[in-house]
Short mmCIF file of C-alpha atoms in Angstrom, two decimals:
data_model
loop_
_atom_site.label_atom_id
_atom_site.label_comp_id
_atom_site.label_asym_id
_atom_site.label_seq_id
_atom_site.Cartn_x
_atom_site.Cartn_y
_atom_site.Cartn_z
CA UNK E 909 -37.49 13.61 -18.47
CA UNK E 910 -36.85 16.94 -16.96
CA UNK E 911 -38.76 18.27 -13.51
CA UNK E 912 -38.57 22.09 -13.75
CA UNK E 913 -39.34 22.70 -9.63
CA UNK E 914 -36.87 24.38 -7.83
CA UNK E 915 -38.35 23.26 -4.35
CA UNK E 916 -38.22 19.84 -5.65
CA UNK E 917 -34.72 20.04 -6.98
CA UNK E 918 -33.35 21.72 -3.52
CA UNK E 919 -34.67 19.55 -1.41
CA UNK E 920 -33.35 16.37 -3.40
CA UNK E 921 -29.83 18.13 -3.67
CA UNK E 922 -29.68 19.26 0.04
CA UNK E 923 -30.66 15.34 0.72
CA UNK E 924 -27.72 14.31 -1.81
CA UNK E 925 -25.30 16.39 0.10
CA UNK E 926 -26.46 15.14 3.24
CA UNK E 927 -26.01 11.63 2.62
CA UNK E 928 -23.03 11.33 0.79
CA UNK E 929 -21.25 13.70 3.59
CA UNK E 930 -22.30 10.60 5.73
CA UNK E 931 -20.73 8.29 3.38
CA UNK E 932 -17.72 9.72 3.03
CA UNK E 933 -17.87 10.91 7.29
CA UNK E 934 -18.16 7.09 7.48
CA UNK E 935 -15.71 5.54 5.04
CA UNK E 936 -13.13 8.26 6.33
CA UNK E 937 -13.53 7.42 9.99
CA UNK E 938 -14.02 11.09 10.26
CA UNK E 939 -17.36 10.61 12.40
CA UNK E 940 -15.09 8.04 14.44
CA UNK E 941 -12.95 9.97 15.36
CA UNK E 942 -10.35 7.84 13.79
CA UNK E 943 -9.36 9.37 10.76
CA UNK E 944 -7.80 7.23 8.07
CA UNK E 945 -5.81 9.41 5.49
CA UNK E 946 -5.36 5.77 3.09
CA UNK E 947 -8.92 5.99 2.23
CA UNK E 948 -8.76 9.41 0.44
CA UNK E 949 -6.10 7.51 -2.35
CA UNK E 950 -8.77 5.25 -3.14
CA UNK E 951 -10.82 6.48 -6.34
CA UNK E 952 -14.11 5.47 -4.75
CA UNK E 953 -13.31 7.85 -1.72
CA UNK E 954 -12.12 10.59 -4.33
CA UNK E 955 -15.05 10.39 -6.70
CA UNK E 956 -17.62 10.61 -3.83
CA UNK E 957 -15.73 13.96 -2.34
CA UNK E 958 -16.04 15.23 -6.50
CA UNK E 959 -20.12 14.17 -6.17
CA UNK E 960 -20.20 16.01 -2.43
CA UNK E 961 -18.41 18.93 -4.17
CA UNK E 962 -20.77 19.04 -7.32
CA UNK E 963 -24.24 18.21 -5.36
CA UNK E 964 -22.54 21.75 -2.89
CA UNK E 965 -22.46 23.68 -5.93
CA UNK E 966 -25.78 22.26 -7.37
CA UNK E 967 -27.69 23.14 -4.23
CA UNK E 968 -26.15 26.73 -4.16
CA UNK E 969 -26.85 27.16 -7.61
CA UNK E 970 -30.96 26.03 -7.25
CA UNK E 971 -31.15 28.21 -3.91
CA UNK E 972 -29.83 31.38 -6.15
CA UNK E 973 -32.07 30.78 -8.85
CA UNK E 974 -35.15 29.63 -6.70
CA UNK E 975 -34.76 33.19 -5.15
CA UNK E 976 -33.86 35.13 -8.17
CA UNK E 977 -35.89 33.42 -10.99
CA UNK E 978 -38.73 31.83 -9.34
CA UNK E 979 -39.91 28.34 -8.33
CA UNK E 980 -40.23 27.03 -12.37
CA UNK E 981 -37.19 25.82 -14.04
CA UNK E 982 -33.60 24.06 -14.01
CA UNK E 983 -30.53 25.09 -12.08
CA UNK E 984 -27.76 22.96 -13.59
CA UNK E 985 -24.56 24.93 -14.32
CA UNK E 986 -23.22 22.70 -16.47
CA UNK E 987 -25.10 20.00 -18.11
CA UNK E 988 -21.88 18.43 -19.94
CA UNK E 989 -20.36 18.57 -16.65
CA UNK E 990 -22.83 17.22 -14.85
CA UNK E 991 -22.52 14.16 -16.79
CA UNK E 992 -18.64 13.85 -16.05
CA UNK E 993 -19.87 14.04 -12.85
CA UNK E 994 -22.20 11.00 -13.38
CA UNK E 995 -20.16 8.64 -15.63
CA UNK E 996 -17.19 9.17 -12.81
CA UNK E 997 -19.43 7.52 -10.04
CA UNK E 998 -21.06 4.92 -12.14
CA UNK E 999 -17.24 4.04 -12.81
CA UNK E 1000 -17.45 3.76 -8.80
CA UNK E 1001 -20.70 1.93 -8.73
CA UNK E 1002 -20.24 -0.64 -11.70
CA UNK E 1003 -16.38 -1.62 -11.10
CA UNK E 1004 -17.95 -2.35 -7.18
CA UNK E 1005 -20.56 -4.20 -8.30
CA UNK E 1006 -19.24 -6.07 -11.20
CA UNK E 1007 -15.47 -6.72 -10.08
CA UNK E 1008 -15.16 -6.01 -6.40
CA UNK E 1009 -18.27 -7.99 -5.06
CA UNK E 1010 -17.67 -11.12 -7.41
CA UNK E 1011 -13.91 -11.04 -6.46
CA UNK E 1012 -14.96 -10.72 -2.31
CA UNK E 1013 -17.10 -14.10 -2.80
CA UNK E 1014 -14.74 -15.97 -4.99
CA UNK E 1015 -11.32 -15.86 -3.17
CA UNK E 1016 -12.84 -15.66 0.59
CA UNK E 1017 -11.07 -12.47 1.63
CA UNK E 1018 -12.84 -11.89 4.51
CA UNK E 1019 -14.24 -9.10 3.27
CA UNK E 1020 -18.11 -8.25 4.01
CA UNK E 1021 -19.88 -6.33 1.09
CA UNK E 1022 -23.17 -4.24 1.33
CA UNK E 1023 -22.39 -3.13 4.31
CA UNK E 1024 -24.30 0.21 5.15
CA UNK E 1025 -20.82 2.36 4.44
CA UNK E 1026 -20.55 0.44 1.20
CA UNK E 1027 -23.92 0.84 0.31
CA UNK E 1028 -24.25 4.78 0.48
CA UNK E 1029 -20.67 5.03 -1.19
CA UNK E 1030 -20.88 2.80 -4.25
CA UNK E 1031 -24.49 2.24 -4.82
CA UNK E 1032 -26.91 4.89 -2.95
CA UNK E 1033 -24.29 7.89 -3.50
CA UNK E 1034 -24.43 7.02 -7.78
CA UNK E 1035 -28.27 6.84 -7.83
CA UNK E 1036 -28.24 10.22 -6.03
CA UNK E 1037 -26.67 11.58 -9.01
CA UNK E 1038 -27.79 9.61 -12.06
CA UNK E 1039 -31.14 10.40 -10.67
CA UNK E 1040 -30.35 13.98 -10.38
CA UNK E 1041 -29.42 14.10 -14.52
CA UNK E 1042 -32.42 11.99 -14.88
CA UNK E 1043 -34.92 14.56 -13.23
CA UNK E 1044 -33.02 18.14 -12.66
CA UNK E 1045 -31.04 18.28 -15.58
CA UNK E 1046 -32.36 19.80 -19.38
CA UNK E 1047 -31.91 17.05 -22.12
CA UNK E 1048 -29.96 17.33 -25.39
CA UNK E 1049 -26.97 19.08 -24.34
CA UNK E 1050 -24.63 15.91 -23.91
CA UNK E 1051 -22.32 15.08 -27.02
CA UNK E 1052 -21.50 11.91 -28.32
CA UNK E 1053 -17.20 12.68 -28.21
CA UNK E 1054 -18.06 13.15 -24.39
CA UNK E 1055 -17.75 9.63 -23.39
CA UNK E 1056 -14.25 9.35 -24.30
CA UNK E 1057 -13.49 12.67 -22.44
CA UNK E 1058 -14.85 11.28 -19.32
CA UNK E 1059 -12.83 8.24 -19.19
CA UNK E 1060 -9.86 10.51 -18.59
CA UNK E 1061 -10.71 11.08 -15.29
CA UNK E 1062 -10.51 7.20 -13.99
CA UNK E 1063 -7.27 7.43 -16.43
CA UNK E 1064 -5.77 10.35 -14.19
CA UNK E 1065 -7.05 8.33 -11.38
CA UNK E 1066 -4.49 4.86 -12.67
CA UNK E 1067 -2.14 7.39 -13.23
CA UNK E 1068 -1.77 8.63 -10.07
CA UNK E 1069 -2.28 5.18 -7.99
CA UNK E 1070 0.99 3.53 -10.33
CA UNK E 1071 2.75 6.88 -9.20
CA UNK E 1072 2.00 6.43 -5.33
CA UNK E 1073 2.98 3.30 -5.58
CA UNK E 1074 6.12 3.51 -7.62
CA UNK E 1075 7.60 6.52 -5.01
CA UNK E 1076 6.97 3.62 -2.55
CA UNK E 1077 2.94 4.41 -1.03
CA UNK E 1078 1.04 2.27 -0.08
CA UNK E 1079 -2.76 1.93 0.14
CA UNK E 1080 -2.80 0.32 3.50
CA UNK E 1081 -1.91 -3.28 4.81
CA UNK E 1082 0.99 -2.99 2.82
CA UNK E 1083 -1.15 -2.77 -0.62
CA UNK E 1084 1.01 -1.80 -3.86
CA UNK E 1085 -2.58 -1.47 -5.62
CA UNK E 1086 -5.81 -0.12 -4.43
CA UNK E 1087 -7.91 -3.03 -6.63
CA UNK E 1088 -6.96 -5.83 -7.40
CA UNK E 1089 -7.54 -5.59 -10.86
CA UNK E 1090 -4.44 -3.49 -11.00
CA UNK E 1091 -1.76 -5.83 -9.14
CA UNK E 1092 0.69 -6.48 -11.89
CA UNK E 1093 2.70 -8.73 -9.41
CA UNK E 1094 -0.74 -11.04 -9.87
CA UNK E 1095 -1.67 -10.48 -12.98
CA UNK E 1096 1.58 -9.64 -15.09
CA UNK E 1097 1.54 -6.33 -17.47
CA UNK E 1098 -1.24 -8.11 -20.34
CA UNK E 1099 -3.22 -9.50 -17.48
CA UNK E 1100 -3.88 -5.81 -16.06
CA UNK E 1101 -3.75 -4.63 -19.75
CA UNK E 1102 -6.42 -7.35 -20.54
CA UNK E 1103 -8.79 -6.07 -17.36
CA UNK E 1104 -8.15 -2.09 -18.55
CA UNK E 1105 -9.46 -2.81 -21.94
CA UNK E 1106 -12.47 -4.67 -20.99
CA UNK E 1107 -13.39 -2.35 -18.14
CA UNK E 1108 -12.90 0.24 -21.12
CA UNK E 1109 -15.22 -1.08 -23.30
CA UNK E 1110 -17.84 -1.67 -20.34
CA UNK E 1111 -17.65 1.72 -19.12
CA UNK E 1112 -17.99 3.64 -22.61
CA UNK E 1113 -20.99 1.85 -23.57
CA UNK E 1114 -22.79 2.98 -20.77
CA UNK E 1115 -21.04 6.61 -21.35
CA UNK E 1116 -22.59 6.49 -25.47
CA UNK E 1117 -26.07 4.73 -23.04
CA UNK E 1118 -26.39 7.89 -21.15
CA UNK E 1119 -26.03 10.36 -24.01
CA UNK E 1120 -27.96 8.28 -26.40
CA UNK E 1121 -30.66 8.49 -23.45
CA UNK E 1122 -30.13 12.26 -23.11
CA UNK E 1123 -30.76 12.56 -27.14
CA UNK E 1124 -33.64 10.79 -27.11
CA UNK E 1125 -35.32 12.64 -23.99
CA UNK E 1126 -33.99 15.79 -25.93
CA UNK E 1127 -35.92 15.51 -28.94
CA UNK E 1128 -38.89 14.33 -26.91
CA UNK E 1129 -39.01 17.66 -25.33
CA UNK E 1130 -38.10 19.89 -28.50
CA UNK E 1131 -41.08 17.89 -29.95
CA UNK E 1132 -43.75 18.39 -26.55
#
């Protein structure tokens, strides 16, 4: 699936950067007026800002080339990157939907999920991008050692959390660990070992998902 309009694509990347500046605006308490510098250590807030960054550079890209090269064809300067892009906020998306909503109805935390803020960070802001591979993006480029690659980021991401926290951060209300998935206090060493590996697992398969998708809508077009 690949739609080679450059009108198209601009106005769906202008719209991308539009609402996940809102998102993040909201989240942040920047459009408050009561700015909270704890939510830029979370990795939700911090993947969203490297979406808001990307969707920036897509829509500059697609207004060049819309001008330069006409209204027919793709604007994507990197399609490999593009797809860290994507598998970084589908992280976001599926460890909120999957571990963070289940955990908020289990143990009564007071916590309120799909909340408009929530929504347009960890469910709207993904689509947005997945959808812009989906459409915007030229097939066949992804490779199937890119999966593992991508999972470093989220990896720098635990990395850097562990060495807030151990230099004494916190991540607000006196948090040690932004999720709770990581409290080793809780959940002892294997516990949090035990949650890595099967968020792992999760999270490739729908990395080797998207390229097998990208392969398949590849050869479809080579073939067309």
């Amino acid at each position: 699936m690949f739609l080679p309009d450059r009108r198209i694509a601009l106005a769906y990347r202008v719209l991308t950067v539009i609402v996940i500046t809102i998102g993040l605006g909201r989240i942040t308490g920047v459009f408050s007026g009561d700015v909270s510098g704890t939510e830029f250590l979370f990795y939700t807030v911090q993947s969203n800002i490297l979406c808001l960054v990307w969707a920036v550079a897509l829509s500059i890209r697609t207004a060049l080339d819309l001008r330069s090269d006409g209204v027919r064809g793709g604007s994507t300067p990197s399609a490999r990157g593009g797809g860290a892009v994507m598998m970084t906020i589908t992280t976001t998306m599926l460890i909120y939907l999957i571990v963070l909503v289940p955990i908020s109805f289990t143990q009564g935390s007071g916590y309120t999920p799909f909340t408009l803020t929530d929504n347009l960070i960890h469910i709207i802001a993904p689509c947005l991008i997945i959808g812009d591979w989906l459409l915007f993006t030229p097939k066949g480029r992804l490779r199937w050692y890119d999966p593992p690659l991508w999972a470093l980021i989220p990896f720098a991401y635990l990395a850097f959390a562990y060495a807030w926290s151990a230099a004494g951060g916190d991540f607000g209300y006196d948090r040690a660990y932004p999720y709770p998935f990581m409290n080793v206090e809780e959940l002892g060493i294997g516990g949090v070992a035990v949650w890595f590996l099967a968020l792992t697992v999760a999270l490739e398969a729908v990395g080797f998902l998207y390229v097998a998708v990208d392969r398949v809508l590849g050869a479809i077009a080579r073939r067309a």
